[in-house]
Tab-separated table of C-alpha atoms and ligand atoms in Angstrom:
chain	number	residue	atom	x	y	z
A	1	MET	CA	14.579	0.808	-7.104
A	2	ASN	CA	17.555	2.962	-6.117
A	3	ARG	CA	16.915	5.095	-3.035
A	4	SER	CA	20.507	5.912	-2.112
A	5	LYS	CA	19.918	9.650	-1.774
A	6	SER	CA	16.890	9.052	0.443
A	7	GLU	CA	18.980	6.713	2.587
A	8	ALA	CA	21.713	9.312	3.016
A	9	LEU	CA	19.154	11.984	3.868
A	10	PHE	CA	17.352	9.645	6.268
A	11	ALA	CA	20.641	8.942	8.076
A	12	ALA	CA	21.337	12.677	8.368
A	13	ALA	CA	17.765	13.442	9.419
A	14	GLN	CA	17.853	10.873	12.203
A	15	LYS	CA	20.729	12.723	13.842
A	16	LEU	CA	18.678	15.919	14.046
A	17	ILE	CA	14.979	14.987	14.141
A	18	PRO	CA	13.410	12.253	16.330
A	19	GLY	CA	13.174	9.215	14.048
A	20	GLY	CA	14.261	11.438	11.153
A	21	VAL	CA	10.702	12.607	10.581
A	22	ASN	CA	8.354	15.351	11.670
A	23	SER	CA	5.446	12.968	12.151
A	24	PRO	CA	5.956	9.374	13.356
A	25	VAL	CA	4.010	7.441	10.715
A	26	ARG	CA	6.350	8.795	8.014
A	27	ALA	CA	9.307	6.856	9.465
A	28	TYR	CA	8.255	3.484	7.953
A	29	ARG	CA	8.736	1.838	11.387
A	30	SER	CA	5.954	-0.693	10.818
A	31	VAL	CA	6.893	-1.560	7.216
A	32	GLY	CA	10.674	-1.203	7.413
A	33	GLY	CA	12.890	0.206	4.728
A	34	THR	CA	13.840	3.780	3.934
A	35	PRO	CA	11.092	6.357	3.433
A	36	PRO	CA	11.567	8.048	0.053
A	37	PHE	CA	12.446	11.714	0.547
A	38	ILE	CA	10.105	13.568	-1.782
A	39	ALA	CA	11.514	16.192	-4.137
A	40	ARG	CA	8.265	17.339	-5.797
A	41	GLY	CA	4.684	16.506	-6.658
A	42	ASP	CA	2.488	17.118	-9.690
A	43	GLY	CA	-1.088	15.913	-10.212
A	44	SER	CA	-1.342	12.288	-9.058
A	45	ARG	CA	2.438	11.905	-8.988
A	46	ILE	CA	5.245	12.435	-6.503
A	47	TYR	CA	8.972	12.149	-7.287
A	48	ASP	CA	11.674	11.275	-4.758
A	49	VAL	CA	15.198	12.687	-4.535
A	50	ASP	CA	16.529	9.678	-6.466
A	51	GLY	CA	14.224	10.498	-9.373
A	52	ASN	CA	11.780	7.646	-8.722
A	53	GLU	CA	8.178	8.383	-9.713
A	54	TYR	CA	5.141	7.199	-7.746
A	55	ILE	CA	1.362	7.288	-8.129
A	56	ASP	CA	0.410	8.912	-4.828
A	57	TYR	CA	-2.536	7.507	-2.806
A	58	VAL	CA	-1.475	9.266	0.415
A	59	LEU	CA	-1.977	12.817	-0.950
A	60	SER	CA	-0.351	14.348	2.145
A	61	TRP	CA	-2.711	12.159	4.283
A	62	GLY	CA	-5.856	13.417	2.583
A	63	PRO	CA	-5.702	17.184	1.883
A	64	LEU	CA	-4.871	17.005	-1.839
A	65	ILE	CA	-8.275	16.082	-3.268
A	66	LEU	CA	-7.325	18.011	-6.437
A	67	GLY	CA	-3.893	16.356	-6.588
A	68	HIS	CA	-0.492	18.026	-6.226
A	69	ARG	CA	-0.102	21.687	-7.248
A	70	PRO	CA	-3.603	22.242	-8.631
A	71	PRO	CA	-3.508	25.452	-10.725
A	72	GLN	CA	-6.322	27.016	-8.684
A	73	VAL	CA	-4.268	26.780	-5.487
A	74	ILE	CA	-0.968	27.838	-7.046
A	75	GLU	CA	-2.608	30.922	-8.566
A	76	ALA	CA	-4.318	31.821	-5.277
A	77	LEU	CA	-0.996	31.549	-3.415
A	78	ARG	CA	0.799	33.685	-6.013
A	79	GLU	CA	-1.788	36.429	-5.504
A	80	VAL	CA	-1.316	36.398	-1.731
A	81	LEU	CA	2.474	36.503	-2.025
A	82	GLU	CA	2.042	39.919	-3.632
A	83	ILE	CA	0.338	41.330	-0.510
A	84	GLY	CA	2.052	39.534	2.387
A	85	THR	CA	1.988	36.212	4.230
A	86	SER	CA	0.608	36.948	7.697
A	87	PHE	CA	-0.800	39.918	9.555
A	88	GLY	CA	-2.206	38.631	12.851
A	89	ALA	CA	-5.218	40.791	12.122
A	90	PRO	CA	-8.648	40.154	10.597
A	91	THR	CA	-8.726	39.929	6.804
A	92	GLU	CA	-11.523	39.737	4.220
A	93	ARG	CA	-10.431	36.297	3.057
A	94	GLU	CA	-11.175	34.842	6.505
A	95	VAL	CA	-14.766	36.053	6.234
A	96	ASP	CA	-15.014	34.502	2.763
A	97	LEU	CA	-13.702	31.121	3.948
A	98	ALA	CA	-15.929	31.146	7.034
A	99	ALA	CA	-18.929	31.815	4.797
A	100	LEU	CA	-17.918	28.987	2.434
A	101	ILE	CA	-17.541	26.508	5.316
A	102	CYS	CA	-20.923	27.435	6.804
A	103	GLU	CA	-22.510	27.105	3.378
A	104	CYS	CA	-21.009	23.648	2.736
A	105	VAL	CA	-21.645	22.209	6.219
A	106	PRO	CA	-25.152	23.287	7.326
A	107	SER	CA	-24.647	22.263	10.976
A	108	ILE	CA	-21.878	24.860	11.228
A	109	GLU	CA	-23.439	28.257	12.036
A	110	MET	CA	-20.195	29.778	13.362
A	111	VAL	CA	-16.609	28.646	12.796
A	112	ARG	CA	-13.136	29.386	14.140
A	113	LEU	CA	-10.045	28.807	12.000
A	114	VAL	CA	-6.973	27.172	13.569
A	115	SER	CA	-3.741	25.666	12.195
A	116	SER	CA	-4.033	21.903	12.635
A	117	GLY	CA	-6.590	19.159	13.142
A	118	THR	CA	-5.213	18.585	16.619
A	119	GLU	CA	-5.866	22.211	17.496
A	120	ALA	CA	-9.385	21.874	16.120
A	121	THR	CA	-10.285	18.788	18.163
A	122	MET	CA	-8.572	20.077	21.307
A	123	SER	CA	-10.564	23.310	21.025
A	124	ALA	CA	-13.858	21.574	20.238
A	125	LEU	CA	-13.426	19.394	23.312
A	126	ARG	CA	-12.725	22.415	25.515
A	127	VAL	CA	-15.808	24.159	24.128
A	128	ALA	CA	-17.950	21.092	24.808
A	129	ARG	CA	-16.697	20.922	28.408
A	130	GLY	CA	-17.184	24.659	28.895
A	131	PHE	CA	-20.662	24.619	27.367
A	132	THR	CA	-21.934	21.596	29.330
A	133	GLY	CA	-19.945	22.095	32.528
A	134	ARG	CA	-19.015	18.410	32.353
A	135	ASP	CA	-15.578	16.742	32.148
A	136	LEU	CA	-15.859	13.309	30.495
A	137	THR	CA	-15.515	12.451	26.786
A	138	ILE	CA	-16.438	9.305	24.899
A	139	LYS	CA	-14.121	8.364	22.025
A	140	PHE	CA	-13.784	5.116	20.088
A	141	GLU	CA	-10.878	2.670	20.033
A	142	GLY	CA	-8.869	3.003	16.847
A	143	CYS	CA	-10.087	6.519	16.163
A	144	TYR	CA	-7.434	9.238	16.100
A	145	HIS	CA	-8.233	12.872	16.745
A	146	GLY	CA	-4.721	14.350	16.737
A	147	HIS	CA	-2.265	14.318	19.621
A	148	VAL	CA	-4.580	15.919	22.171
A	149	ASP	CA	-3.454	14.719	25.630
A	150	SER	CA	-6.779	13.343	26.766
A	151	LEU	CA	-7.551	11.725	23.396
A	152	LEU	CA	-4.317	9.737	23.079
A	153	VAL	CA	-6.139	6.818	24.620
A	154	LYS	CA	-6.407	3.671	22.464
A	155	ALA	CA	-5.935	5.954	19.454
A	156	GLY	CA	-5.493	4.973	15.837
A	157	SER	CA	-3.193	6.241	13.057
A	158	GLY	CA	0.425	6.548	14.141
A	159	MET	CA	-0.292	5.111	17.602
A	160	ALA	CA	-1.930	2.023	16.167
A	161	THR	CA	0.882	1.791	13.615
A	162	LEU	CA	3.530	1.869	16.342
A	163	GLY	CA	1.462	-0.362	18.627
A	164	ILE	CA	1.319	2.296	21.343
A	165	ALA	CA	-1.841	1.753	23.382
A	166	ASP	CA	-1.352	4.879	25.429
A	167	THR	CA	1.407	7.438	25.130
A	168	ALA	CA	3.876	8.422	27.851
A	169	GLY	CA	3.626	11.953	29.158
A	170	VAL	CA	-0.127	12.147	29.657
A	171	PRO	CA	-1.125	12.317	33.340
A	172	GLU	CA	-3.458	9.521	34.398
A	173	SER	CA	-5.914	12.216	35.488
A	174	PHE	CA	-6.176	13.454	31.866
A	175	ALA	CA	-6.611	9.977	30.400
A	176	ALA	CA	-9.219	9.238	33.068
A	177	THR	CA	-11.503	11.863	31.530
A	178	THR	CA	-11.784	9.750	28.387
A	179	ILE	CA	-14.042	6.726	27.995
A	180	ALA	CA	-12.773	4.627	25.064
A	181	LEU	CA	-15.438	2.329	23.585
A	182	PRO	CA	-15.567	-0.078	20.627
A	183	PHE	CA	-16.513	1.711	17.383
A	184	ASN	CA	-19.894	0.607	16.005
A	185	SER	CA	-21.090	-0.673	19.411
A	186	ILE	CA	-24.326	1.159	20.217
A	187	GLU	CA	-24.754	-1.012	23.323
A	188	ALA	CA	-21.400	0.115	24.781
A	189	VAL	CA	-22.402	3.753	24.333
A	190	GLU	CA	-25.825	3.150	25.919
A	191	ILE	CA	-24.185	1.559	28.972
A	192	ALA	CA	-21.657	4.400	29.319
A	193	PHE	CA	-24.424	6.979	29.231
A	194	ARG	CA	-26.606	4.986	31.648
A	195	GLU	CA	-23.737	4.820	34.116
A	196	ARG	CA	-22.228	8.309	33.753
A	197	GLY	CA	-24.485	10.252	31.412
A	198	ASP	CA	-24.666	13.316	33.637
A	199	LYS	CA	-20.859	13.677	33.543
A	200	ILE	CA	-20.291	13.216	29.807
A	201	ALA	CA	-19.590	16.472	27.941
A	202	ALA	CA	-19.288	15.003	24.465
A	203	VAL	CA	-18.942	12.046	22.173
A	204	ILE	CA	-16.223	12.615	19.575
A	205	VAL	CA	-16.214	10.304	16.582
A	206	GLU	CA	-14.727	9.951	13.126
A	207	PRO	CA	-18.098	9.407	11.371
A	208	VAL	CA	-16.247	7.242	8.855
A	209	VAL	CA	-13.045	6.098	10.520
A	210	GLY	CA	-9.842	6.588	8.564
A	211	ASN	CA	-7.346	6.033	11.363
A	212	MET	CA	-7.646	2.308	11.911
A	213	GLY	CA	-7.891	2.007	8.164
A	214	CYS	CA	-11.216	2.924	6.509
A	215	VAL	CA	-14.117	1.629	8.652
A	216	PRO	CA	-17.660	2.821	7.889
A	217	PRO	CA	-20.342	3.233	10.572
A	218	ARG	CA	-22.850	0.386	10.936
A	219	ASP	CA	-26.417	1.270	9.887
A	220	GLY	CA	-27.947	3.288	12.698
A	221	PHE	CA	-24.737	3.820	14.665
A	222	LEU	CA	-24.400	7.552	13.969
A	223	LYS	CA	-28.146	8.088	14.512
A	224	ALA	CA	-27.848	6.299	17.866
A	225	LEU	CA	-24.999	8.636	18.854
A	226	ARG	CA	-27.127	11.601	17.831
A	227	ASP	CA	-30.116	10.378	19.884
A	228	LEU	CA	-28.108	9.376	22.972
A	229	THR	CA	-26.134	12.640	23.156
A	230	ALA	CA	-29.366	14.642	22.783
A	231	LYS	CA	-31.093	12.511	25.432
A	232	TYR	CA	-28.330	12.984	28.017
A	233	GLY	CA	-27.435	16.614	27.226
A	234	ALA	CA	-23.989	15.791	25.814
A	235	LEU	CA	-22.638	17.253	22.566
A	236	LEU	CA	-22.000	15.209	19.420
A	237	ILE	CA	-18.669	16.157	17.864
A	238	PHE	CA	-18.021	14.861	14.345
A	239	ASP	CA	-14.294	14.846	13.717
A	240	GLU	CA	-14.384	15.426	9.959
A	241	VAL	CA	-10.738	16.424	9.636
A	242	MET	CA	-10.391	13.545	7.150
A	243	THR	CA	-13.976	13.097	5.874
A	244	GLY	CA	-14.829	16.801	5.564
A	245	PHE	CA	-15.120	17.832	1.894
A	246	ARG	CA	-13.738	14.345	1.097
A	247	LEU	CA	-16.881	12.174	1.174
A	248	ALA	CA	-19.155	14.980	-0.056
A	249	LEU	CA	-19.095	18.765	-0.012
A	250	GLY	CA	-20.899	18.530	3.331
A	251	GLY	CA	-18.733	15.631	4.480
A	252	ALA	CA	-20.050	12.559	6.279
A	253	GLN	CA	-22.862	14.680	7.736
A	254	GLU	CA	-24.281	15.108	4.240
A	255	LEU	CA	-23.738	11.453	3.366
A	256	TYR	CA	-25.434	10.068	6.495
A	257	GLY	CA	-27.891	12.904	7.144
A	258	ILE	CA	-26.793	13.513	10.742
A	259	LYS	CA	-26.286	17.026	12.123
A	260	ALA	CA	-23.469	17.271	14.672
A	261	ASP	CA	-23.397	19.913	17.419
A	262	LEU	CA	-19.716	20.642	16.714
A	263	THR	CA	-17.597	19.642	13.734
A	264	THR	CA	-13.846	19.674	13.318
A	265	LEU	CA	-12.312	20.132	9.875
A	266	GLY	CA	-8.767	19.981	8.532
A	267	LYS	CA	-6.737	18.629	5.596
A	268	ILE	CA	-8.836	19.561	2.504
A	269	VAL	CA	-10.135	22.781	4.107
A	270	GLY	CA	-6.577	24.149	3.976
A	271	GLY	CA	-5.862	22.958	0.440
A	272	GLY	CA	-2.593	21.405	1.588
A	273	LEU	CA	-1.520	24.322	3.799
A	274	PRO	CA	-1.653	24.369	7.619
A	275	LEU	CA	-5.282	25.249	8.267
A	276	ALA	CA	-8.081	23.565	10.183
A	277	ALA	CA	-11.314	24.677	11.800
A	278	TYR	CA	-13.944	23.879	14.402
A	279	GLY	CA	-17.499	25.123	14.378
A	280	GLY	CA	-21.129	24.327	14.973
A	281	ARG	CA	-24.254	25.653	16.656
A	282	ALA	CA	-24.139	29.424	17.232
A	283	ASP	CA	-25.326	29.038	20.832
A	284	ILE	CA	-22.296	26.838	21.522
A	285	MET	CA	-19.715	28.783	19.500
A	286	SER	CA	-20.826	32.052	21.109
A	287	LYS	CA	-19.146	30.772	24.288
A	288	VAL	CA	-15.732	31.042	22.610
A	289	ALA	CA	-13.484	34.011	23.506
A	290	PRO	CA	-13.648	36.903	23.013
A	291	LEU	CA	-17.443	36.447	22.843
A	292	GLY	CA	-17.631	34.031	25.764
A	293	PRO	CA	-15.585	32.507	28.586
A	294	ILE	CA	-13.903	29.615	26.708
A	295	TYR	CA	-10.419	30.654	25.618
A	296	GLN	CA	-8.735	29.574	22.372
A	297	ALA	CA	-6.202	31.479	20.287
A	298	GLY	CA	-3.552	31.118	17.570
A	299	THR	CA	-0.844	33.318	16.088
A	300	LEU	CA	-1.257	32.106	12.529
A	301	SER	CA	-4.955	31.248	12.686
A	302	GLY	CA	-6.604	32.407	9.455
A	303	ASN	CA	-3.360	33.434	7.770
A	304	PRO	CA	-3.911	34.633	4.230
A	305	LEU	CA	-1.779	31.977	2.474
A	306	ALA	CA	-3.598	28.976	3.982
A	307	VAL	CA	-6.985	30.675	3.789
A	308	SER	CA	-6.548	31.486	0.108
A	309	ALA	CA	-5.622	27.861	-0.627
A	310	GLY	CA	-8.715	26.708	1.271
A	311	ILE	CA	-10.961	29.123	-0.587
A	312	ALA	CA	-9.513	27.961	-3.919
A	313	VAL	CA	-10.169	24.273	-3.183
A	314	LEU	CA	-13.594	24.664	-1.547
A	315	GLY	CA	-14.628	27.119	-4.243
A	316	TYR	CA	-13.663	24.618	-6.933
A	317	LEU	CA	-15.434	21.701	-5.208
A	318	LYS	CA	-18.585	23.809	-4.757
A	319	ALA	CA	-18.565	24.841	-8.426
A	320	HIS	CA	-17.844	21.267	-9.623
A	321	PRO	CA	-19.855	18.848	-7.428
A	322	GLU	CA	-19.474	16.260	-10.204
A	323	VAL	CA	-15.907	15.635	-9.009
A	324	TYR	CA	-17.287	13.544	-6.138
A	325	GLU	CA	-18.898	11.132	-8.567
A	326	THR	CA	-15.671	10.917	-10.584
A	327	ILE	CA	-13.342	10.210	-7.678
A	328	GLU	CA	-15.816	7.740	-6.184
A	329	LYS	CA	-16.005	5.898	-9.521
A	330	ARG	CA	-12.191	5.803	-9.825
A	331	THR	CA	-11.878	4.487	-6.265
A	332	ALA	CA	-14.519	1.839	-6.946
A	333	GLN	CA	-12.555	0.760	-10.035
A	334	LEU	CA	-9.470	0.454	-7.833
A	335	THR	CA	-11.083	-1.494	-5.006
A	336	ALA	CA	-13.555	-3.629	-6.987
A	337	ASN	CA	-10.752	-5.303	-8.958
A	338	ILE	CA	-8.514	-6.284	-6.074
A	339	PRO	CA	-8.327	-10.102	-5.985
A	340	GLU	CA	-9.988	-12.238	-3.299
A	341	GLY	CA	-8.195	-12.961	-0.052
A	342	ILE	CA	-8.271	-9.551	1.566
A	343	THR	CA	-11.020	-7.298	2.933
A	344	VAL	CA	-11.525	-3.991	1.162
A	345	ASN	CA	-13.392	-1.147	2.867
A	346	ARG	CA	-14.315	1.912	0.838
A	347	VAL	CA	-16.473	4.980	1.404
A	348	GLY	CA	-16.416	7.459	-1.464
A	349	SER	CA	-12.765	8.077	-2.336
A	350	MET	CA	-11.372	6.750	0.966
A	351	PHE	CA	-10.296	3.091	1.057
A	352	THR	CA	-8.161	0.480	2.817
A	353	PHE	CA	-6.970	-2.999	1.814
A	354	PHE	CA	-7.114	-5.009	5.070
A	355	PHE	CA	-4.978	-8.153	5.091
A	356	THR	CA	-7.645	-10.345	6.640
A	357	THR	CA	-10.587	-12.265	5.206
A	358	ASP	CA	-12.870	-11.205	8.081
A	359	PRO	CA	-15.020	-8.078	7.981
A	360	VAL	CA	-13.271	-5.080	9.557
A	361	VAL	CA	-15.823	-3.148	11.619
A	362	ASP	CA	-13.826	-1.943	14.644
A	363	TRP	CA	-10.332	-1.900	16.196
A	364	GLU	CA	-10.607	-5.492	17.465
A	365	SER	CA	-11.144	-6.774	13.915
A	366	ALA	CA	-8.666	-4.336	12.342
A	367	LYS	CA	-5.804	-5.283	14.639
A	368	ARG	CA	-6.145	-8.972	13.652
A	369	CYS	CA	-4.836	-8.126	10.170
A	370	ASP	CA	-1.712	-9.875	8.901
A	371	THR	CA	0.591	-6.839	9.065
A	372	ALA	CA	3.533	-8.940	7.827
A	373	ARG	CA	1.714	-9.570	4.552
A	374	PHE	CA	0.665	-5.922	4.423
A	375	LYS	CA	4.375	-5.032	4.684
A	376	GLN	CA	5.203	-7.293	1.718
A	377	PHE	CA	2.362	-5.802	-0.308
A	378	PHE	CA	3.371	-2.270	0.632
A	379	HIS	CA	6.956	-2.730	-0.584
A	380	TRP	CA	5.884	-4.673	-3.664
A	381	MET	CA	3.754	-1.696	-4.682
A	382	LEU	CA	6.281	0.949	-3.622
A	383	ASP	CA	9.048	-0.677	-5.638
A	384	ARG	CA	6.773	-0.536	-8.667
A	385	GLY	CA	5.934	3.128	-8.245
A	386	ILE	CA	2.678	2.878	-6.294
A	387	TYR	CA	2.782	4.940	-3.084
A	388	PHE	CA	0.406	3.746	-0.335
A	389	ALA	CA	0.371	4.791	3.329
A	390	PRO	CA	3.131	2.895	5.201
A	391	SER	CA	0.669	1.366	7.663
A	392	GLN	CA	-2.159	-1.148	7.628
A	393	PHE	CA	-4.059	1.284	9.863
A	394	GLU	CA	-4.415	4.222	7.491
A	395	ALA	CA	-6.787	5.125	4.654
A	396	GLY	CA	-5.826	5.689	1.029
A	397	PHE	CA	-7.252	8.496	-1.081
A	398	VAL	CA	-7.976	9.172	-4.749
A	399	SER	CA	-7.865	12.684	-6.219
A	400	THR	CA	-9.378	14.309	-9.284
A	401	SER	CA	-5.937	14.013	-10.899
A	402	HIS	CA	-5.833	10.172	-10.736
A	403	SER	CA	-6.473	8.909	-14.257
A	404	GLU	CA	-8.134	5.656	-15.313
A	405	GLN	CA	-4.655	4.594	-16.460
A	406	ASP	CA	-3.284	5.245	-12.932
A	407	ILE	CA	-6.035	3.052	-11.502
A	408	ALA	CA	-5.539	0.290	-14.072
A	409	ARG	CA	-1.784	0.205	-13.445
A	410	THR	CA	-2.347	0.056	-9.691
A	411	VAL	CA	-4.828	-2.825	-10.027
A	412	ASP	CA	-2.503	-4.749	-12.365
A	413	THR	CA	0.448	-4.288	-10.009
A	414	ALA	CA	-1.616	-5.472	-7.052
A	415	LYS	CA	-2.857	-8.493	-9.030
A	416	GLU	CA	0.737	-9.485	-9.774
A	417	PHE	CA	1.446	-9.516	-6.052
A	418	PHE	CA	-1.537	-11.691	-5.201
A	419	GLU	CA	-0.844	-14.103	-8.061
A	420	ARG	CA	2.854	-14.698	-7.288
A	421	ALA	CA	3.328	-17.950	-5.456
A	422	ASP	CA	5.837	-16.517	-3.003
A	423	CYS	CA	3.373	-13.840	-1.965
A	424	GLN	CA	0.694	-16.191	-0.786
A	425	SER	CA	1.834	-16.048	2.820
A	426	ALA	CA	3.911	-13.896	5.110
A	427	ALA	CA	6.638	-16.531	4.843
A	428	GLY	CA	6.948	-15.773	1.178
A	429	TYR	CA	8.283	-12.661	-0.545
A	430	GLN	CA	10.389	-10.700	1.920
A	431	PRO	CA	11.593	-7.183	1.038
A	432	ALA	CA	15.214	-6.617	2.118
A	433	PRO	CA	15.028	-5.034	5.586
A	434	HIS	CA	16.650	-1.797	4.567
A	435	LEU	CA	16.702	-1.989	0.804
A	436	PRO	CA	13.423	-3.345	-0.532
A	437	GLN	CA	14.754	-4.433	-3.927
A	438	LEU	CA	13.068	-6.680	-6.453
A	439	GLU	CA	14.772	-8.714	-9.123
B	501	KE4	P1	-3.353	17.094	12.455
B	501	KE4	O1	-3.078	17.688	13.831
B	501	KE4	O2	-2.378	16.009	12.077
B	501	KE4	O3	-3.485	18.187	11.373
B	501	KE4	O4	-4.806	16.420	12.480
B	501	KE4	C1	-5.062	15.444	13.458
B	501	KE4	C2	-6.236	14.585	13.010
B	501	KE4	C3	-7.469	14.798	13.603
B	501	KE4	N1	-8.550	14.072	13.227
B	501	KE4	C4	-8.462	13.127	12.250
B	501	KE4	C5	-9.677	12.351	11.866
B	501	KE4	C6	-7.218	12.884	11.618
B	501	KE4	O5	-7.147	11.936	10.638
B	501	KE4	C7	-6.081	13.620	11.995
B	501	KE4	C8	-4.708	13.382	11.398
B	501	KE4	N2	-4.613	12.298	10.472
B	501	KE4	C9	-3.320	11.642	10.371
B	501	KE4	C10	-3.419	10.551	9.308
B	501	KE4	N3	-4.224	9.494	9.694
B	501	KE4	C11	-2.226	12.613	10.056
B	501	KE4	C12	-0.935	11.971	9.606
B	501	KE4	C13	0.140	12.140	10.628
B	501	KE4	O6	-0.145	12.037	11.837
B	501	KE4	O7	1.289	12.349	10.193
């Protein structure tokens, strides 16, 4: 597959942008090779600057549940372009989106719009500390909640991909406010609360983890978090930036029947534009400025372009709940037909192929994956027009625009990889370090 234009652009980009990318995981550091520079997207497809076509299972890391350029979103954006792009003042659309969010996620009684998932989790954490008057947070190893200083402790996603346990630049005093525990370990949470329960402001969790790869909660784990936080007067924060509107209209909360005190949303809620949100119980959210003493602000919060895209997507999902059954069925077709020899985790239309034969239930088990074989698989698929996340520690997504033919072609291409003799071990098929070519 010729990627000469991407290579030239990548070389130019690296002179101007750290690593040539505006978010680390895009740089292909853990899989090697040149990241395709994307020229356009349409439905389930993206096309790079060299004209190569791919079936896209990254979907901008989750937001594009309706695929690329869904007509509803394009039309909504066109309408807004006629009236302006940003006012820095309240608009009717923000009230409409707030109402939609509160309707879809019953635990959210009041909501504040922000511009990124990181902003949402950072704000939710500050609100939890302000509301409880406590400083400590429990998070789980392998979970990623954006690049919030105090949460970049044993985080997943790009940090797991790059093998960075803890980032530089975060004062020890910040990191010390975070207690990182094994995901799915109720006992570890019980001990933490027994020892320091009166100092813990919140537990923040990806209710279904996407950022160490897709890892579902063990039976009873989320309920235990709900009970323990209530017992000790801490808040339960569900980080549903990835799972919100993805697993169900009401997110993981609807799927598992657990009501969080605060919820963070992102990705789908902005329909592919920069928009995220945090919200929850009115008694908690009423502490947020200008109503209460906890400050949070944002120049482009609630801007009409992003809000209109969010309304278009959420409005469509609300009017067509059957889409969840369709994308879950398509994802099941994809994951059920992957040959033996790897572990597949799937929840709804989120999935990960883990290159291990052991169950993957937490970061300890995820990090034992054979990332060298994942790299071979990744390039095998990429060179045949199947675009997965360039990391073993990310989730894949299916949209309403993925056809049964897309799924069948993906399964067949994966089967070829697993059946080829030289792909049976990491010593086998090796993509060229900078030019993953195949004969
Ligand atoms: P952003 O600040 O990237 O909008 O959202 C941060 C965030 C918060 N919470 C969860 C559960 C998330 O998954 C994310 C961001 N997800 C990653 C992908 N795993 C974004 C991709 C990237 O960092 O480039």
